[in-house]
Short mmCIF file of C-alpha atoms in Angstrom, two decimals:
data_model
loop_
_atom_site.label_atom_id
_atom_site.label_comp_id
_atom_site.label_asym_id
_atom_site.label_seq_id
_atom_site.Cartn_x
_atom_site.Cartn_y
_atom_site.Cartn_z
CA MET Y 880 62.27 -18.56 -273.06
CA LEU Y 881 59.66 -16.03 -272.05
CA SER Y 882 56.21 -16.83 -273.36
CA LYS Y 883 53.93 -14.24 -274.95
CA ASN Y 884 51.56 -14.54 -272.01
CA GLN Y 885 54.37 -13.89 -269.52
CA ILE Y 886 55.48 -10.80 -271.43
CA LYS Y 887 51.88 -9.59 -271.70
CA LEU Y 888 51.33 -9.97 -267.95
CA ILE Y 889 54.57 -8.20 -267.04
CA LYS Y 890 53.85 -5.33 -269.43
CA SER Y 891 50.34 -4.94 -267.98
CA LEU Y 892 51.82 -4.34 -264.52
CA SER Y 893 53.31 -1.05 -265.69
CA GLN Y 894 49.76 0.34 -265.44
CA LYS Y 895 47.79 0.81 -262.22
CA LYS Y 896 44.78 -0.95 -263.75
CA GLY Y 897 46.89 -4.00 -264.54
CA ARG Y 898 48.35 -4.09 -261.03
CA GLN Y 899 44.92 -3.87 -259.46
CA GLN Y 900 43.39 -6.52 -261.71
CA ASN Y 901 46.19 -9.01 -261.11
CA GLY Y 902 47.12 -8.04 -257.54
CA LEU Y 903 50.77 -7.95 -258.58
CA PHE Y 904 53.62 -5.44 -258.95
CA ILE Y 905 57.17 -5.36 -260.29
CA VAL Y 906 60.50 -4.93 -258.51
CA GLU Y 907 63.70 -4.52 -260.53
CA GLY Y 908 67.37 -4.76 -259.61
CA ILE Y 909 69.42 -6.88 -257.21
CA LYS Y 910 69.11 -4.69 -254.10
CA GLY Y 911 65.38 -4.05 -254.39
CA ILE Y 912 64.53 -7.68 -255.09
CA SER Y 913 66.79 -8.88 -252.25
CA GLU Y 914 64.97 -6.57 -249.80
CA PHE Y 915 61.56 -7.86 -250.86
CA LEU Y 916 62.70 -11.49 -250.69
CA LYS Y 917 63.71 -10.93 -247.04
CA SER Y 918 60.33 -9.38 -246.23
CA ASP Y 919 56.80 -10.71 -245.78
CA TYR Y 920 55.94 -9.97 -249.41
CA ASN Y 921 55.06 -13.08 -251.42
CA LEU Y 922 57.11 -13.75 -254.54
CA LYS Y 923 55.08 -14.69 -257.62
CA HIS Y 924 57.99 -15.15 -260.03
CA LEU Y 925 61.58 -14.04 -260.54
CA TYR Y 926 63.28 -13.57 -263.89
CA THR Y 927 67.07 -13.26 -263.73
CA THR Y 928 70.17 -13.43 -265.91
CA GLU Y 929 72.27 -14.74 -262.98
CA SER Y 930 71.73 -17.47 -260.35
CA ILE Y 931 72.25 -15.24 -257.30
CA PHE Y 932 68.90 -15.25 -255.49
CA GLU Y 933 67.60 -17.56 -252.79
CA ALA Y 934 64.03 -18.55 -253.60
CA SER Y 935 62.05 -21.64 -254.55
CA ILE Y 936 63.42 -23.07 -257.79
CA ASP Y 937 59.86 -23.24 -259.15
CA LEU Y 938 59.61 -19.47 -258.88
CA ILE Y 939 62.83 -18.59 -260.71
CA SER Y 940 63.42 -18.45 -264.46
CA GLU Y 941 66.84 -17.76 -265.94
CA ILE Y 942 66.54 -15.53 -268.99
CA SER Y 943 68.90 -13.76 -271.36
CA GLU Y 944 69.81 -10.07 -271.20
CA VAL Y 945 67.88 -9.58 -274.42
CA GLU Y 946 64.75 -11.03 -272.81
CA LEU Y 947 65.25 -8.91 -269.69
CA LYS Y 948 65.33 -5.77 -271.83
CA LYS Y 949 62.00 -6.77 -273.38
CA ILE Y 950 60.22 -6.82 -270.02
CA SER Y 951 62.12 -4.15 -268.09
CA ALA Y 952 60.91 -0.57 -267.67
CA LEU Y 953 64.51 0.61 -267.17
CA LYS Y 954 66.81 1.94 -269.86
CA ASN Y 955 69.60 -0.16 -268.40
CA PRO Y 956 68.06 -3.26 -266.77
CA ASN Y 957 69.94 -4.57 -263.75
CA THR Y 958 70.18 -8.38 -263.71
CA ALA Y 959 66.65 -9.26 -262.64
CA LEU Y 960 62.96 -8.48 -262.53
CA ALA Y 961 60.61 -9.95 -259.94
CA ILE Y 962 56.84 -10.04 -259.59
CA PHE Y 963 55.40 -9.85 -256.07
CA GLU Y 964 51.86 -10.02 -254.73
CA ILE Y 965 50.27 -6.79 -253.50
CA PRO Y 966 49.44 -7.39 -249.80
CA ILE Y 967 46.19 -6.54 -248.06
CA GLU Y 968 46.32 -3.01 -246.62
CA ILE Y 969 46.86 -2.74 -242.87
CA PRO Y 970 45.18 0.18 -241.03
CA SER Y 971 47.59 2.70 -239.53
CA GLN Y 972 48.29 2.81 -235.81
CA ASP Y 973 46.46 5.21 -233.53
CA ASN Y 974 49.61 6.56 -231.91
CA GLY Y 975 53.10 7.72 -232.80
CA LEU Y 976 54.11 10.00 -235.63
CA ILE Y 977 52.31 9.51 -238.96
CA VAL Y 978 52.95 11.16 -242.33
CA ALA Y 979 49.93 11.90 -244.55
CA LEU Y 980 50.13 12.90 -248.21
CA ASP Y 981 47.45 14.98 -249.93
CA ASP Y 982 47.54 14.34 -253.69
CA VAL Y 983 51.29 13.83 -254.17
CA ARG Y 984 51.65 12.83 -257.83
CA ASP Y 985 55.34 12.41 -258.62
CA PRO Y 986 56.61 8.80 -258.27
CA GLY Y 987 60.10 9.96 -257.36
CA ASN Y 988 58.76 12.14 -254.55
CA LEU Y 989 56.66 9.35 -253.09
CA GLY Y 990 59.54 6.88 -253.31
CA THR Y 991 61.86 9.31 -251.53
CA ILE Y 992 59.25 10.04 -248.85
CA ILE Y 993 58.88 6.30 -248.19
CA ARG Y 994 62.67 6.06 -247.78
CA LEU Y 995 62.60 9.02 -245.39
CA CYS Y 996 59.83 7.41 -243.33
CA ASP Y 997 61.97 4.27 -243.10
CA TRP Y 998 65.04 6.29 -242.07
CA TYR Y 999 63.23 8.27 -239.38
CA GLY Y 1000 61.28 5.32 -238.01
CA ILE Y 1001 57.85 6.33 -239.30
CA LYS Y 1002 55.88 3.10 -239.52
CA ASP Y 1003 52.73 4.46 -241.19
CA LEU Y 1004 52.35 6.57 -244.32
CA VAL Y 1005 48.76 7.53 -245.13
CA CYS Y 1006 47.95 8.65 -248.68
CA SER Y 1007 44.93 10.31 -250.23
CA LEU Y 1008 43.17 8.31 -252.92
CA ASN Y 1009 44.64 10.62 -255.61
CA THR Y 1010 48.23 10.14 -254.48
CA VAL Y 1011 50.41 8.13 -256.89
CA ASP Y 1012 50.29 4.35 -256.41
CA CYS Y 1013 53.10 3.11 -254.16
CA TYR Y 1014 53.38 -0.01 -256.36
CA ASN Y 1015 54.15 2.08 -259.45
CA SER Y 1016 57.50 0.67 -260.65
CA LYS Y 1017 59.18 4.09 -260.44
CA VAL Y 1018 58.03 4.49 -256.84
CA VAL Y 1019 59.22 0.98 -255.93
CA GLN Y 1020 62.59 1.66 -257.55
CA ALA Y 1021 62.99 4.95 -255.68
CA THR Y 1022 62.26 3.37 -252.29
CA MET Y 1023 65.32 1.09 -252.59
CA GLY Y 1024 63.53 -1.57 -250.52
CA SER Y 1025 62.11 0.76 -247.86
CA LEU Y 1026 58.58 -0.09 -249.00
CA THR Y 1027 59.05 -3.41 -247.19
CA ARG Y 1028 59.35 -1.58 -243.86
CA VAL Y 1029 56.77 1.22 -244.17
CA ASN Y 1030 53.04 0.54 -244.04
CA VAL Y 1031 51.37 2.55 -246.84
CA GLN Y 1032 47.61 3.00 -246.70
CA TYR Y 1033 45.26 4.74 -249.16
CA VAL Y 1034 42.22 6.40 -247.59
CA ASP Y 1035 39.65 9.13 -247.91
CA LEU Y 1036 41.94 11.64 -246.22
CA GLU Y 1037 39.14 13.91 -244.96
CA ASP Y 1038 37.43 11.03 -243.17
CA TYR Y 1039 40.74 9.73 -241.84
CA LEU Y 1040 41.75 13.07 -240.33
CA GLU Y 1041 38.27 13.60 -238.91
CA SER Y 1042 38.71 10.43 -236.87
CA ARG Y 1043 42.12 11.35 -235.44
CA LYS Y 1044 42.45 12.18 -231.75
CA THR Y 1045 46.07 13.39 -231.92
CA GLU Y 1046 47.19 16.75 -233.33
CA VAL Y 1047 47.05 17.27 -237.09
CA PHE Y 1048 49.95 19.36 -238.45
CA GLY Y 1049 49.64 21.10 -241.79
CA THR Y 1050 52.71 22.38 -243.65
CA LEU Y 1051 51.60 25.88 -244.67
CA LEU Y 1052 53.39 29.17 -245.38
CA ALA Y 1053 51.56 31.02 -242.60
CA GLY Y 1054 52.35 28.75 -239.67
CA GLU Y 1055 54.54 28.30 -236.60
CA ASN Y 1056 58.28 28.27 -237.24
CA ILE Y 1057 59.31 24.59 -237.25
CA TYR Y 1058 62.66 25.51 -235.64
CA THR Y 1059 61.26 27.37 -232.64
CA THR Y 1060 57.85 25.84 -231.86
CA THR Y 1061 57.24 22.99 -229.44
CA LEU Y 1062 56.74 19.66 -231.20
CA PRO Y 1063 55.20 16.48 -229.74
CA ASN Y 1064 56.33 12.91 -230.41
CA GLU Y 1065 53.03 11.93 -231.97
CA GLY Y 1066 50.52 13.34 -234.42
CA VAL Y 1067 49.82 13.48 -238.15
CA ILE Y 1068 52.03 15.59 -240.45
CA ILE Y 1069 50.28 16.50 -243.72
CA LEU Y 1070 52.20 17.38 -246.89
CA GLY Y 1071 50.45 18.54 -250.03
CA ASN Y 1072 50.50 18.38 -253.80
CA GLU Y 1073 53.67 19.49 -255.63
CA ALA Y 1074 51.97 22.39 -257.42
CA ASN Y 1075 49.05 23.33 -255.16
CA GLY Y 1076 50.03 22.31 -251.66
CA ILE Y 1077 47.40 21.10 -249.20
CA SER Y 1078 43.84 21.28 -250.55
CA GLU Y 1079 41.26 23.59 -248.95
CA ALA Y 1080 39.19 20.64 -247.69
CA ILE Y 1081 42.19 19.13 -245.90
CA LYS Y 1082 43.29 22.50 -244.49
CA GLU Y 1083 40.04 22.55 -242.53
CA LYS Y 1084 41.16 19.42 -240.68
CA VAL Y 1085 44.46 20.99 -239.59
CA ASN Y 1086 44.65 22.18 -235.98
CA ARG Y 1087 48.33 23.22 -236.01
CA LYS Y 1088 49.91 25.08 -238.90
CA ILE Y 1089 53.69 24.79 -239.22
CA THR Y 1090 56.15 26.21 -241.72
CA ILE Y 1091 59.79 25.87 -242.74
CA PRO Y 1092 61.01 29.48 -242.83
CA GLN Y 1093 62.83 30.83 -245.86
CA PHE Y 1094 66.23 32.38 -245.10
CA GLY Y 1095 67.20 33.60 -248.57
CA THR Y 1096 67.12 37.36 -249.05
CA VAL Y 1097 65.62 37.10 -252.54
CA LYS Y 1098 62.17 35.56 -252.03
CA GLU Y 1099 61.73 34.12 -255.51
CA THR Y 1100 61.38 30.47 -254.51
CA GLU Y 1101 57.71 29.79 -253.84
CA SER Y 1102 58.08 26.48 -252.01
CA LEU Y 1103 60.30 23.50 -251.22
CA ASN Y 1104 60.12 20.20 -253.04
CA VAL Y 1105 57.70 18.02 -251.03
CA ALA Y 1106 60.30 15.31 -250.40
CA ASN Y 1107 62.85 17.88 -249.20
CA ALA Y 1108 60.24 19.39 -246.91
CA THR Y 1109 59.47 15.94 -245.51
CA ALA Y 1110 63.15 15.40 -244.69
CA ILE Y 1111 63.39 18.70 -242.78
CA LEU Y 1112 60.15 18.16 -240.87
CA LEU Y 1113 60.92 14.61 -239.81
CA SER Y 1114 64.43 15.62 -238.78
CA GLU Y 1115 63.04 18.37 -236.53
CA PHE Y 1116 60.32 16.20 -235.01
CA ARG Y 1117 62.80 13.44 -234.22
CA ARG Y 1118 65.43 15.85 -232.89
CA ARG Y 1119 62.92 17.32 -230.41
CA THR Y 1120 61.98 13.80 -229.29
CA ILE Y 1121 65.64 13.03 -228.55
CA GLU Y 1122 66.06 16.31 -226.64
CA LYS Y 1123 63.13 15.43 -224.39
#
């Protein structure tokens, strides 16, 4: 049986304030939990309707499907819910290709971008302080476990970019064509807010403007979804690296 205190704690982790106060976050579903159990993340407790996970017996509680529905944020809960400790942030590397996000707010977009970073071998994702929390349950769900392999850091983005010695790429409409320009195998690629793009303050830190050209004859679409843009950019950067 779940206690009232357990339910209260789990419910509190749906809010950023609760996650920060307790240093904990939630992972739901068999695949996601399995990925985190294989990683360096520390398990706090696992609630499951089936005995299918390998973890210390002291950290696992078997519960009913009714109880799982009470604590799950999903409409259709999938077998288990686990609580993990939020690790200490690790500073990003000084070399290689790094993705930076300026005020990205949608959990689904951030989760997809983390998966893309994992797919394209980007080890560091740097986020502005206003970017959605990577331990938001919707973000964690969308990463499908990729959060265990991508280092996410929250920083004052202006200060961070000011300290960079490699090129800083900004995804802007008036920039070099991503398909024809020369691209290096290291640098920082900045992507902006869903509605407003890269902020004026961050634009000042950009030393190379790049754009994904629009090929449609009817120019009604103002911009690409930020996660879609990330996929195209990383694909092009990695393709050029292979060609070299």
